[in-house]
Amino acid sequence: MPKMKSHTGMGKRVKVTGKGKIVAQQAGLRHNLEKKPSTQTRRLTGTVELAKADTKRIKKLLGR
């Protein structure tokens, strides 16, 4: 049986913390920033923990 390859694209997008939580950048800061209020763009900065529903799928892609 061949080895499972981890999804390299997902590895670039998310980070696994020491306790196993999955952390990623928030969406919505790539374009059309002039339209968005400054309060919204400030709120979207930084990384956040992903939803529990996504963790199982993402960990499988990462080979964990």
Tab-separated table of C-alpha atoms in Angstrom:
chain	number	residue	atom	x	y	z
A	1	MET	CA	0.000	0.000	0.000
A	2	PRO	CA	1.500	3.388	-0.961
A	3	LYS	CA	1.999	6.106	1.605
A	4	MET	CA	-0.623	8.827	1.991
A	5	LYS	CA	0.572	12.180	0.694
A	6	SER	CA	-0.362	15.269	2.661
A	7	HIS	CA	-2.157	18.006	0.735
A	8	THR	CA	0.559	20.615	0.187
A	9	GLY	CA	-1.920	23.392	-0.619
A	10	MET	CA	-3.752	22.885	2.663
A	11	GLY	CA	-0.454	22.838	4.517
A	12	LYS	CA	0.289	26.330	3.207
A	13	ARG	CA	-3.111	27.659	4.280
A	14	VAL	CA	-3.433	26.329	7.821
A	15	LYS	CA	-1.221	25.799	10.856
A	16	VAL	CA	-1.621	23.176	13.563
A	17	THR	CA	-0.983	24.406	17.095
A	18	GLY	CA	0.778	22.426	19.784
A	19	LYS	CA	-2.528	21.197	21.191
A	20	GLY	CA	-3.756	20.133	17.743
A	21	LYS	CA	-6.085	23.039	16.995
A	22	ILE	CA	-6.184	24.252	13.393
A	23	VAL	CA	-5.584	27.959	12.867
A	24	ALA	CA	-5.993	29.944	9.623
A	25	GLN	CA	-6.261	33.446	8.252
A	26	GLN	CA	-9.786	34.868	7.957
A	27	ALA	CA	-11.338	35.336	4.510
A	28	GLY	CA	-12.340	38.663	3.017
A	29	LEU	CA	-9.110	40.690	2.974
A	30	ARG	CA	-7.923	40.154	-0.603
A	31	HIS	CA	-9.792	42.687	-2.728
A	32	ASN	CA	-12.544	45.350	-2.732
A	33	LEU	CA	-11.104	46.759	0.481
A	34	GLU	CA	-12.132	50.342	-0.355
A	35	LYS	CA	-15.807	49.396	-0.065
A	36	LYS	CA	-15.432	47.638	3.267
A	37	PRO	CA	-15.548	49.621	6.498
A	38	SER	CA	-12.290	50.019	8.412
A	39	THR	CA	-13.912	48.317	11.397
A	40	GLN	CA	-14.542	45.222	9.289
A	41	THR	CA	-11.019	45.072	7.868
A	42	ARG	CA	-9.533	45.482	11.347
A	43	ARG	CA	-11.745	42.709	12.678
A	44	LEU	CA	-10.613	40.353	9.909
A	45	THR	CA	-6.875	40.680	10.675
A	46	GLY	CA	-5.019	37.886	12.418
A	47	THR	CA	-5.602	34.158	12.583
A	48	VAL	CA	-8.554	32.322	14.091
A	49	GLU	CA	-9.304	28.754	15.107
A	50	LEU	CA	-11.337	26.943	12.462
A	51	ALA	CA	-14.787	25.482	13.073
A	52	LYS	CA	-15.066	22.012	14.625
A	53	ALA	CA	-16.966	20.815	11.543
A	54	ASP	CA	-13.933	21.464	9.321
A	55	THR	CA	-11.210	20.048	11.564
A	56	LYS	CA	-11.736	16.373	10.740
A	57	ARG	CA	-11.584	16.988	6.979
A	58	ILE	CA	-8.550	19.265	7.196
A	59	LYS	CA	-6.618	16.926	9.490
A	60	LYS	CA	-7.232	14.134	6.989
A	61	LEU	CA	-5.833	16.311	4.192
A	62	LEU	CA	-2.791	17.092	6.330
A	63	GLY	CA	-2.234	13.396	7.067
A	64	ARG	CA	-2.793	13.692	10.832
